[in-house]
């Protein structure tokens, strides 16, 4: 059983190295960092459609997909449009592209980009109205008013991309969720250590070599730390809950500020045939987009609703999934979501799934590291996860299944079910 009338495939794409915030890639913007990825993928095959996204707004453009494609000096007759769904942006682009295949659209390029080092600085609505009203009446007075703006007139990213409704950051919300699900500091640090060690090992054995295009400023991911240790992680102070004495999220077990761009392919069988021989791909069997009320549920807990619903729809248990590629916004987020989906009573009462999913195998999760180690450029993460998962599945026997899961601000999440052909 599949969501699609005709088979839909996701093929591994390319990405930039992921840079540390304020580091080697900070001079780029989301478009200029996307261009080398799009150019490198277009050199493999020209797509029929581009779907791309970024999360942090920029007043300099409204359609990053089209701007990127044209800046890349590629065929201007290829259409391009943009999507955004917070950290699930490029996975949502994948779902959107999958639904548009057919009738001459066989190969689509999807992805996203984020330069978190350089968020736009904007004016508040009040300050903007004050100035635009002045410009309509007296440009000289408006220019003079610009010089009298105060810090309170600006929208500055001082709160680390806080949720607009609650005014609290992802980390603030995740601290609450970690406490609610009794996720310990030790468990978070242990998962973070695994993520770093697996990412470093992946680079050392060449897993990322054909997934990452080197840039002049950076040849490989800057965030994975070969020198981290349980002692170093344990020594870090809480980054969000600094006052209660019970804070557990630190800079070491949270995904870092990251710059990067990533893409993957979504195609029909005819589209896959246009890609280079041997390109890893997997069938996109189905997907789930879920949402929760983040006033009463954890802000990043929507995947725990989507995963059991998706599995139940296909009569699958945890043991049927050979690979779990779970986005690590925070180590606590991975641990809390898995705690939820393995709590049978919670799944029945909250997700509405009656099936017993069996035992969960942690050894099948993120074998080459996740976002805590690799980094998390919002718009790029879904495409990075998908490409990584497809390549990992490609090395497994035919019929092997994978789940890719990404949480997102606003109490949302996206989950994909992949199958090795």
Tab-separated table of C-alpha atoms in Angstrom:
chain	number	residue	atom	x	y	z
A	1	UNK	CA	0.000	0.000	0.000
A	2	UNK	CA	1.283	3.444	-0.900
A	3	UNK	CA	-0.031	6.963	-0.730
A	4	UNK	CA	0.798	7.427	-4.415
A	5	UNK	CA	-0.868	5.911	-7.472
A	6	UNK	CA	2.529	5.542	-9.152
A	7	UNK	CA	5.826	4.871	-7.352
A	8	UNK	CA	7.604	7.944	-5.980
A	9	UNK	CA	11.293	7.851	-5.134
A	10	UNK	CA	13.645	9.995	-3.050
A	11	UNK	CA	17.260	9.973	-4.223
A	12	UNK	CA	20.246	11.183	-2.254
A	13	UNK	CA	21.324	14.687	-3.188
A	14	UNK	CA	24.138	16.994	-2.167
A	15	UNK	CA	24.793	19.533	0.540
A	16	UNK	CA	27.392	21.993	1.669
A	17	UNK	CA	29.508	21.274	4.689
A	18	UNK	CA	27.631	22.574	7.714
A	19	UNK	CA	29.459	25.476	9.326
A	20	UNK	CA	29.469	26.747	12.877
A	21	UNK	CA	27.507	29.893	13.607
A	22	UNK	CA	29.721	32.916	13.017
A	23	UNK	CA	32.288	30.688	11.323
A	24	UNK	CA	33.545	29.922	7.830
A	25	UNK	CA	30.197	30.248	6.021
A	26	UNK	CA	28.876	33.309	7.835
A	27	UNK	CA	29.590	35.627	4.900
A	28	UNK	CA	27.004	33.845	2.742
A	29	UNK	CA	23.269	34.383	2.719
A	30	UNK	CA	20.645	31.683	2.175
A	31	UNK	CA	20.623	32.209	-1.601
A	32	UNK	CA	24.373	32.350	-2.203
A	33	UNK	CA	24.884	29.262	-0.020
A	34	UNK	CA	22.181	27.396	-1.974
A	35	UNK	CA	23.673	28.202	-5.388
A	36	UNK	CA	26.640	25.779	-5.306
A	37	UNK	CA	24.373	22.931	-4.171
A	38	UNK	CA	21.820	23.591	-6.906
A	39	UNK	CA	24.545	23.942	-9.525
A	40	UNK	CA	26.233	20.696	-8.480
A	41	UNK	CA	22.953	18.779	-8.511
A	42	UNK	CA	21.906	20.309	-11.848
A	43	UNK	CA	25.224	19.094	-13.289
A	44	UNK	CA	23.984	15.567	-12.510
A	45	UNK	CA	20.584	16.110	-14.145
A	46	UNK	CA	18.343	19.040	-15.007
A	47	UNK	CA	15.137	18.875	-12.972
A	48	UNK	CA	11.664	19.638	-14.215
A	49	UNK	CA	10.902	21.619	-11.050
A	50	UNK	CA	12.734	23.142	-8.080
A	51	UNK	CA	11.148	23.350	-4.616
A	52	UNK	CA	13.350	25.086	-2.035
A	53	UNK	CA	12.933	26.846	1.290
A	54	UNK	CA	14.437	28.853	4.091
A	55	UNK	CA	13.003	29.652	7.508
A	56	UNK	CA	14.530	32.912	8.725
A	57	UNK	CA	12.752	35.681	6.751
A	58	UNK	CA	14.617	38.067	4.485
A	59	UNK	CA	12.970	41.141	2.990
A	60	UNK	CA	15.340	40.993	0.015
A	61	UNK	CA	13.384	38.175	-1.642
A	62	UNK	CA	10.037	36.390	-1.497
A	63	UNK	CA	10.807	33.226	-3.504
A	64	UNK	CA	14.218	31.854	-2.588
A	65	UNK	CA	13.743	28.896	-4.938
A	66	UNK	CA	13.444	31.051	-8.052
A	67	UNK	CA	16.119	33.518	-6.927
A	68	UNK	CA	18.561	30.678	-6.254
A	69	UNK	CA	17.876	29.011	-9.594
A	70	UNK	CA	18.407	32.238	-11.535
A	71	UNK	CA	21.503	33.211	-9.552
A	72	UNK	CA	22.876	29.757	-10.373
A	73	UNK	CA	22.598	30.720	-14.075
A	74	UNK	CA	20.556	27.632	-14.889
A	75	UNK	CA	17.785	27.077	-17.433
A	76	UNK	CA	15.276	29.885	-16.747
A	77	UNK	CA	12.367	27.853	-18.126
A	78	UNK	CA	12.502	25.465	-15.123
A	79	UNK	CA	9.831	26.627	-12.628
A	80	UNK	CA	10.682	27.059	-8.959
A	81	UNK	CA	8.671	27.807	-5.842
A	82	UNK	CA	9.363	28.056	-2.135
A	83	UNK	CA	7.955	26.381	0.964
A	84	UNK	CA	8.415	26.885	4.695
A	85	UNK	CA	7.522	24.730	7.682
A	86	UNK	CA	10.153	25.656	10.266
A	87	UNK	CA	12.688	22.824	10.737
A	88	UNK	CA	10.604	20.539	8.490
A	89	UNK	CA	10.890	22.926	5.540
A	90	UNK	CA	12.864	20.795	3.089
A	91	UNK	CA	11.018	17.619	4.084
A	92	UNK	CA	7.768	19.446	3.377
A	93	UNK	CA	9.288	20.465	0.031
A	94	UNK	CA	9.778	16.756	-0.635
A	95	UNK	CA	6.133	15.969	0.062
A	96	UNK	CA	4.977	18.905	-2.064
A	97	UNK	CA	7.141	17.811	-4.983
A	98	UNK	CA	5.971	14.204	-4.676
A	99	UNK	CA	2.389	15.326	-5.129
A	100	UNK	CA	3.271	17.213	-8.322
A	101	UNK	CA	4.934	14.359	-10.194
A	102	UNK	CA	3.431	13.210	-13.477
A	103	UNK	CA	2.325	14.902	-16.678
A	104	UNK	CA	5.889	15.729	-17.699
A	105	UNK	CA	7.255	16.367	-14.214
A	106	UNK	CA	9.435	13.350	-13.498
A	107	UNK	CA	12.441	14.767	-11.676
A	108	UNK	CA	12.300	17.461	-9.011
A	109	UNK	CA	15.094	19.003	-6.985
A	110	UNK	CA	14.107	19.897	-3.423
A	111	UNK	CA	15.939	21.333	-0.452
A	112	UNK	CA	16.666	24.378	1.606
A	113	UNK	CA	19.226	26.617	3.186
A	114	UNK	CA	19.863	28.659	6.295
A	115	UNK	CA	22.567	31.105	7.298
A	116	UNK	CA	21.779	31.385	10.977
A	117	UNK	CA	24.855	33.555	11.482
A	118	UNK	CA	23.221	36.473	9.678
A	119	UNK	CA	19.520	36.806	10.512
A	120	UNK	CA	17.859	39.886	9.108
A	121	UNK	CA	17.305	42.769	11.481
A	122	UNK	CA	13.860	44.281	11.092
A	123	UNK	CA	11.789	47.096	12.516
A	124	UNK	CA	8.786	46.505	14.712
A	125	UNK	CA	5.409	47.060	13.078
A	126	UNK	CA	4.986	50.286	15.035
A	127	UNK	CA	8.357	51.714	13.986
A	128	UNK	CA	7.809	50.645	10.385
A	129	UNK	CA	4.412	52.360	10.254
A	130	UNK	CA	5.853	55.491	11.775
A	131	UNK	CA	8.548	55.696	9.116
A	132	UNK	CA	6.451	54.710	6.108
A	133	UNK	CA	3.801	57.256	7.074
A	134	UNK	CA	6.519	59.892	7.302
A	135	UNK	CA	7.976	58.919	3.922
A	136	UNK	CA	4.547	59.370	2.360
A	137	UNK	CA	4.393	62.907	3.768
A	138	UNK	CA	7.950	64.191	4.094
A	139	UNK	CA	10.987	62.148	3.045
A	140	UNK	CA	13.365	64.522	4.795
A	141	UNK	CA	11.545	64.096	8.094
A	142	UNK	CA	11.510	60.344	7.614
A	143	UNK	CA	15.269	60.228	7.077
A	144	UNK	CA	15.751	62.305	10.193
A	145	UNK	CA	13.484	59.905	12.109
A	146	UNK	CA	15.716	57.012	11.072
A	147	UNK	CA	18.502	58.540	13.131
A	148	UNK	CA	16.341	58.618	16.229
A	149	UNK	CA	15.376	54.918	16.234
A	150	UNK	CA	15.978	53.189	19.548
A	151	UNK	CA	16.850	49.530	20.270
A	152	UNK	CA	13.183	48.985	21.103
A	153	UNK	CA	12.253	49.820	17.500
A	154	UNK	CA	14.132	46.807	16.137
A	155	UNK	CA	13.276	43.127	15.975
A	156	UNK	CA	16.538	41.542	17.050
A	157	UNK	CA	17.240	37.764	17.278
A	158	UNK	CA	18.286	38.117	20.895
A	159	UNK	CA	15.965	35.337	22.026
A	160	UNK	CA	17.224	32.748	19.575
A	161	UNK	CA	14.175	32.478	17.296
A	162	UNK	CA	11.583	32.265	20.011
A	163	UNK	CA	8.121	30.958	19.236
A	164	UNK	CA	6.012	33.982	18.311
A	165	UNK	CA	2.987	32.971	20.372
A	166	UNK	CA	4.716	31.929	23.583
A	167	UNK	CA	7.752	34.202	23.355
A	168	UNK	CA	9.935	31.293	24.505
A	169	UNK	CA	12.720	29.546	22.626
A	170	UNK	CA	12.745	25.939	21.479
A	171	UNK	CA	15.156	25.195	24.320
A	172	UNK	CA	12.852	26.769	26.893
A	173	UNK	CA	10.010	24.565	25.684
A	174	UNK	CA	12.199	21.492	25.493
A	175	UNK	CA	13.298	21.931	29.095
A	176	UNK	CA	9.651	21.609	30.098
A	177	UNK	CA	9.239	18.505	27.944
A	178	UNK	CA	12.410	16.908	29.311
A	179	UNK	CA	11.099	17.356	32.839
A	180	UNK	CA	7.632	16.055	31.905
A	181	UNK	CA	9.108	12.902	30.350
A	182	UNK	CA	11.808	12.541	33.019
A	183	UNK	CA	14.635	12.698	30.497
A	184	UNK	CA	17.801	12.979	32.552
A	185	UNK	CA	20.845	15.120	31.887
A	186	UNK	CA	22.958	11.948	31.796
A	187	UNK	CA	20.786	10.379	29.094
A	188	UNK	CA	20.951	13.557	27.016
A	189	UNK	CA	24.720	13.800	27.284
A	190	UNK	CA	25.067	10.120	26.437
A	191	UNK	CA	23.008	10.546	23.264
A	192	UNK	CA	24.953	13.680	22.308
A	193	UNK	CA	28.215	11.766	22.723
A	194	UNK	CA	26.903	8.986	20.457
A	195	UNK	CA	25.873	11.561	17.856
A	196	UNK	CA	29.334	13.140	17.774
A	197	UNK	CA	31.175	9.835	17.699
A	198	UNK	CA	28.988	8.483	14.897
A	199	UNK	CA	29.320	11.679	12.829
A	200	UNK	CA	33.095	11.704	13.236
A	201	UNK	CA	33.269	8.007	12.327
A	202	UNK	CA	31.056	8.631	9.292
A	203	UNK	CA	33.429	11.280	8.026
A	204	UNK	CA	36.483	9.145	8.712
A	205	UNK	CA	35.200	6.151	6.739
A	206	UNK	CA	34.052	8.313	3.823
A	207	UNK	CA	30.292	8.033	4.276
A	208	UNK	CA	29.776	11.761	3.643
A	209	UNK	CA	32.233	12.117	0.754
A	210	UNK	CA	29.642	11.832	-2.019
A	211	UNK	CA	26.945	13.716	-0.086
A	212	UNK	CA	28.922	16.891	0.666
A	213	UNK	CA	30.459	19.309	-1.833
A	214	UNK	CA	33.480	21.173	-0.414
A	215	UNK	CA	33.396	24.958	-0.477
A	216	UNK	CA	36.471	27.198	-0.638
A	217	UNK	CA	35.925	28.185	2.985
A	218	UNK	CA	35.063	24.761	4.398
A	219	UNK	CA	35.584	21.192	3.191
A	220	UNK	CA	33.759	19.186	5.870
A	221	UNK	CA	31.273	19.696	8.684
A	222	UNK	CA	32.662	21.956	11.385
A	223	UNK	CA	30.455	20.910	14.276
A	224	UNK	CA	31.273	17.224	14.995
A	225	UNK	CA	33.808	17.038	17.816
A	226	UNK	CA	36.240	14.141	17.945
A	227	UNK	CA	37.532	15.422	21.278
A	228	UNK	CA	34.254	15.444	23.189
A	229	UNK	CA	33.840	13.136	26.160
A	230	UNK	CA	31.388	12.367	28.958
A	231	UNK	CA	33.441	14.579	31.260
A	232	UNK	CA	33.420	17.558	28.892
A	233	UNK	CA	29.701	17.263	28.291
A	234	UNK	CA	28.977	16.922	32.005
A	235	UNK	CA	30.969	20.080	32.752
A	236	UNK	CA	28.727	22.324	30.625
A	237	UNK	CA	26.181	24.517	32.372
A	238	UNK	CA	22.469	24.542	31.470
A	239	UNK	CA	21.830	26.817	28.501
A	240	UNK	CA	18.117	27.533	29.003
A	241	UNK	CA	16.899	26.759	32.515
A	242	UNK	CA	19.742	28.431	34.387
A	243	UNK	CA	17.968	29.294	37.607
A	244	UNK	CA	15.906	26.356	38.878
A	245	UNK	CA	18.818	24.052	39.536
A	246	UNK	CA	17.042	21.418	37.403
A	247	UNK	CA	18.074	22.544	33.917
A	248	UNK	CA	19.394	19.716	31.731
A	249	UNK	CA	19.746	21.147	28.216
A	250	UNK	CA	23.242	22.445	27.458
A	251	UNK	CA	25.196	23.640	24.453
A	252	UNK	CA	26.627	20.128	24.278
A	253	UNK	CA	23.362	18.191	24.028
A	254	UNK	CA	21.518	20.726	21.836
A	255	UNK	CA	21.928	21.311	18.104
A	256	UNK	CA	24.226	24.291	17.448
A	257	UNK	CA	23.687	27.486	15.467
A	258	UNK	CA	24.585	26.313	11.958
A	259	UNK	CA	24.978	27.582	8.393
A	260	UNK	CA	24.349	25.216	5.504
A	261	UNK	CA	22.336	24.193	2.433
A	262	UNK	CA	21.133	20.761	1.341
A	263	UNK	CA	19.133	19.185	-1.458
A	264	UNK	CA	17.755	15.832	-2.554
A	265	UNK	CA	15.769	14.449	-5.491
A	266	UNK	CA	12.106	13.420	-5.740
A	267	UNK	CA	11.291	11.454	-8.863
A	268	UNK	CA	9.222	8.970	-10.801
A	269	UNK	CA	10.884	5.853	-12.224
A	270	UNK	CA	11.585	7.828	-15.396
A	271	UNK	CA	13.116	10.598	-13.311
A	272	UNK	CA	15.395	8.207	-11.425
A	273	UNK	CA	16.656	6.936	-14.792
A	274	UNK	CA	17.931	10.458	-15.549
A	275	UNK	CA	20.190	10.492	-12.471
A	276	UNK	CA	23.778	9.208	-12.569
A	277	UNK	CA	24.094	5.417	-12.516
A	278	UNK	CA	24.374	4.070	-9.003
A	279	UNK	CA	22.716	7.056	-7.337
A	280	UNK	CA	21.156	5.819	-4.054
A	281	UNK	CA	17.376	6.049	-3.945
A	282	UNK	CA	14.434	4.660	-1.985
A	283	UNK	CA	10.691	4.588	-2.511
A	284	UNK	CA	8.662	7.162	-0.608
A	285	UNK	CA	5.863	4.884	0.554
A	286	UNK	CA	3.915	7.345	2.665
A	287	UNK	CA	4.233	10.361	4.934
A	288	UNK	CA	2.517	11.989	7.887
A	289	UNK	CA	2.272	15.646	8.861
A	290	UNK	CA	1.169	16.009	12.468
A	291	UNK	CA	0.464	18.863	14.847
A	292	UNK	CA	-0.248	19.302	18.554
A	293	UNK	CA	-1.488	22.092	20.777
A	294	UNK	CA	1.805	23.365	22.125
A	295	UNK	CA	0.045	25.050	25.024
A	296	UNK	CA	-0.727	21.615	26.438
A	297	UNK	CA	1.807	19.353	24.692
A	298	UNK	CA	5.542	19.675	24.165
A	299	UNK	CA	6.351	22.083	21.338
A	300	UNK	CA	8.527	19.480	19.579
A	301	UNK	CA	6.459	16.369	20.313
A	302	UNK	CA	4.332	16.151	17.154
A	303	UNK	CA	6.452	13.299	15.669
A	304	UNK	CA	5.331	11.063	18.533
A	305	UNK	CA	1.811	11.331	17.101
A	306	UNK	CA	2.843	10.978	13.474
A	307	UNK	CA	5.139	7.964	13.823
A	308	UNK	CA	2.646	5.472	15.343
A	309	UNK	CA	-0.117	6.637	13.029
A	310	UNK	CA	2.079	6.117	9.979
A	311	UNK	CA	3.254	2.697	11.154
A	312	UNK	CA	-0.256	1.575	12.069
A	313	UNK	CA	-1.573	2.590	8.656
A	314	UNK	CA	0.873	0.108	7.118
A	315	UNK	CA	0.520	-2.552	9.824
A	316	UNK	CA	4.175	-2.182	10.788
A	317	UNK	CA	5.898	-2.592	14.138
A	318	UNK	CA	9.184	-1.093	15.341
A	319	UNK	CA	11.056	-4.260	14.357
A	320	UNK	CA	9.967	-3.747	10.733
A	321	UNK	CA	11.978	-0.517	10.595
A	322	UNK	CA	15.644	-1.132	9.793
A	323	UNK	CA	16.642	2.535	10.056
A	324	UNK	CA	15.468	5.525	12.072
A	325	UNK	CA	16.764	8.910	10.958
A	326	UNK	CA	15.460	11.247	13.668
A	327	UNK	CA	16.298	14.943	13.620
A	328	UNK	CA	18.075	15.920	16.820
A	329	UNK	CA	16.944	19.454	17.588
A	330	UNK	CA	17.972	18.452	21.100
A	331	UNK	CA	19.062	15.110	22.480
A	332	UNK	CA	16.118	15.458	24.869
A	333	UNK	CA	13.730	15.813	21.949
A	334	UNK	CA	14.795	12.461	20.467
A	335	UNK	CA	14.631	10.768	23.865
A	336	UNK	CA	11.231	12.249	24.746
A	337	UNK	CA	9.620	11.364	21.413
A	338	UNK	CA	10.883	7.786	21.565
A	339	UNK	CA	9.745	7.565	25.188
A	340	UNK	CA	6.277	8.582	24.005
A	341	UNK	CA	5.998	6.168	21.077
A	342	UNK	CA	7.191	3.272	23.253
A	343	UNK	CA	4.641	4.053	25.980
A	344	UNK	CA	1.769	1.855	24.840
A	345	UNK	CA	-0.845	3.505	27.016
A	346	UNK	CA	0.219	6.973	25.882
A	347	UNK	CA	0.090	5.939	22.213
A	348	UNK	CA	-3.423	4.553	22.643
A	349	UNK	CA	-4.747	7.507	24.613
A	350	UNK	CA	-2.972	10.345	22.787
A	351	UNK	CA	-2.113	9.212	19.258
A	352	UNK	CA	-5.222	7.052	19.001
A	353	UNK	CA	-3.289	3.983	17.851
A	354	UNK	CA	-4.294	0.663	19.407
A	355	UNK	CA	-1.608	-1.554	17.845
A	356	UNK	CA	1.293	-2.836	19.919
A	357	UNK	CA	4.446	-1.670	18.140
A	358	UNK	CA	6.796	-3.980	20.037
A	359	UNK	CA	10.331	-3.187	21.196
A	360	UNK	CA	12.365	-0.231	19.939
A	361	UNK	CA	15.975	-0.829	18.825
A	362	UNK	CA	18.128	2.223	19.613
A	363	UNK	CA	21.022	0.790	17.605
A	364	UNK	CA	19.078	1.540	14.419
A	365	UNK	CA	18.855	5.302	15.120
A	366	UNK	CA	21.072	7.860	13.355
A	367	UNK	CA	23.993	5.540	12.544
A	368	UNK	CA	26.052	8.399	11.077
A	369	UNK	CA	25.173	11.032	13.633
A	370	UNK	CA	22.401	13.586	13.800
A	371	UNK	CA	21.803	17.293	14.163
A	372	UNK	CA	23.362	17.611	17.626
A	373	UNK	CA	26.714	16.756	16.023
A	374	UNK	CA	26.279	17.659	12.357
A	375	UNK	CA	24.390	20.900	12.942
A	376	UNK	CA	20.921	22.179	12.196
A	377	UNK	CA	20.494	24.860	9.507
A	378	UNK	CA	16.703	25.037	9.710
A	379	UNK	CA	15.780	24.970	6.015
A	380	UNK	CA	18.397	22.355	5.097
A	381	UNK	CA	17.825	19.739	7.786
A	382	UNK	CA	15.022	17.735	6.146
A	383	UNK	CA	16.963	17.271	2.897
A	384	UNK	CA	20.100	16.337	4.848
A	385	UNK	CA	18.142	13.754	6.843
A	386	UNK	CA	16.526	12.297	3.737
A	387	UNK	CA	19.738	12.044	1.715
A	388	UNK	CA	21.522	10.455	4.643
A	389	UNK	CA	18.705	7.977	5.204
A	390	UNK	CA	18.507	7.036	1.526
A	391	UNK	CA	22.238	6.320	1.379
A	392	UNK	CA	22.068	4.296	4.595
A	393	UNK	CA	19.117	2.254	3.261
A	394	UNK	CA	20.914	1.751	-0.041
A	395	UNK	CA	23.503	-0.381	1.772
A	396	UNK	CA	20.779	-2.608	3.251
A	397	UNK	CA	18.898	-5.530	1.659
A	398	UNK	CA	16.012	-4.796	-0.733
A	399	UNK	CA	12.774	-4.250	1.147
A	400	UNK	CA	14.463	-2.591	4.135
A	401	UNK	CA	12.373	0.244	5.541
A	402	UNK	CA	13.353	3.532	7.112
A	403	UNK	CA	11.549	6.221	9.069
A	404	UNK	CA	12.711	9.827	8.783
A	405	UNK	CA	11.284	12.183	11.401
A	406	UNK	CA	11.657	15.951	11.828
A	407	UNK	CA	10.074	18.075	14.559
A	408	UNK	CA	9.178	21.704	13.893
A	409	UNK	CA	8.326	24.911	15.715
A	410	UNK	CA	4.657	25.552	16.263
A	411	UNK	CA	3.983	22.061	17.568
A	412	UNK	CA	4.321	20.344	14.196
A	413	UNK	CA	6.258	17.451	12.722
A	414	UNK	CA	6.799	15.484	9.535
A	415	UNK	CA	7.501	11.765	9.162
A	416	UNK	CA	8.381	9.803	6.020
A	417	UNK	CA	8.307	6.049	5.401
A	418	UNK	CA	10.982	4.933	2.933
A	419	UNK	CA	11.624	1.498	1.449
A	420	UNK	CA	14.750	0.208	-0.255
A	421	UNK	CA	13.869	-1.052	-3.746
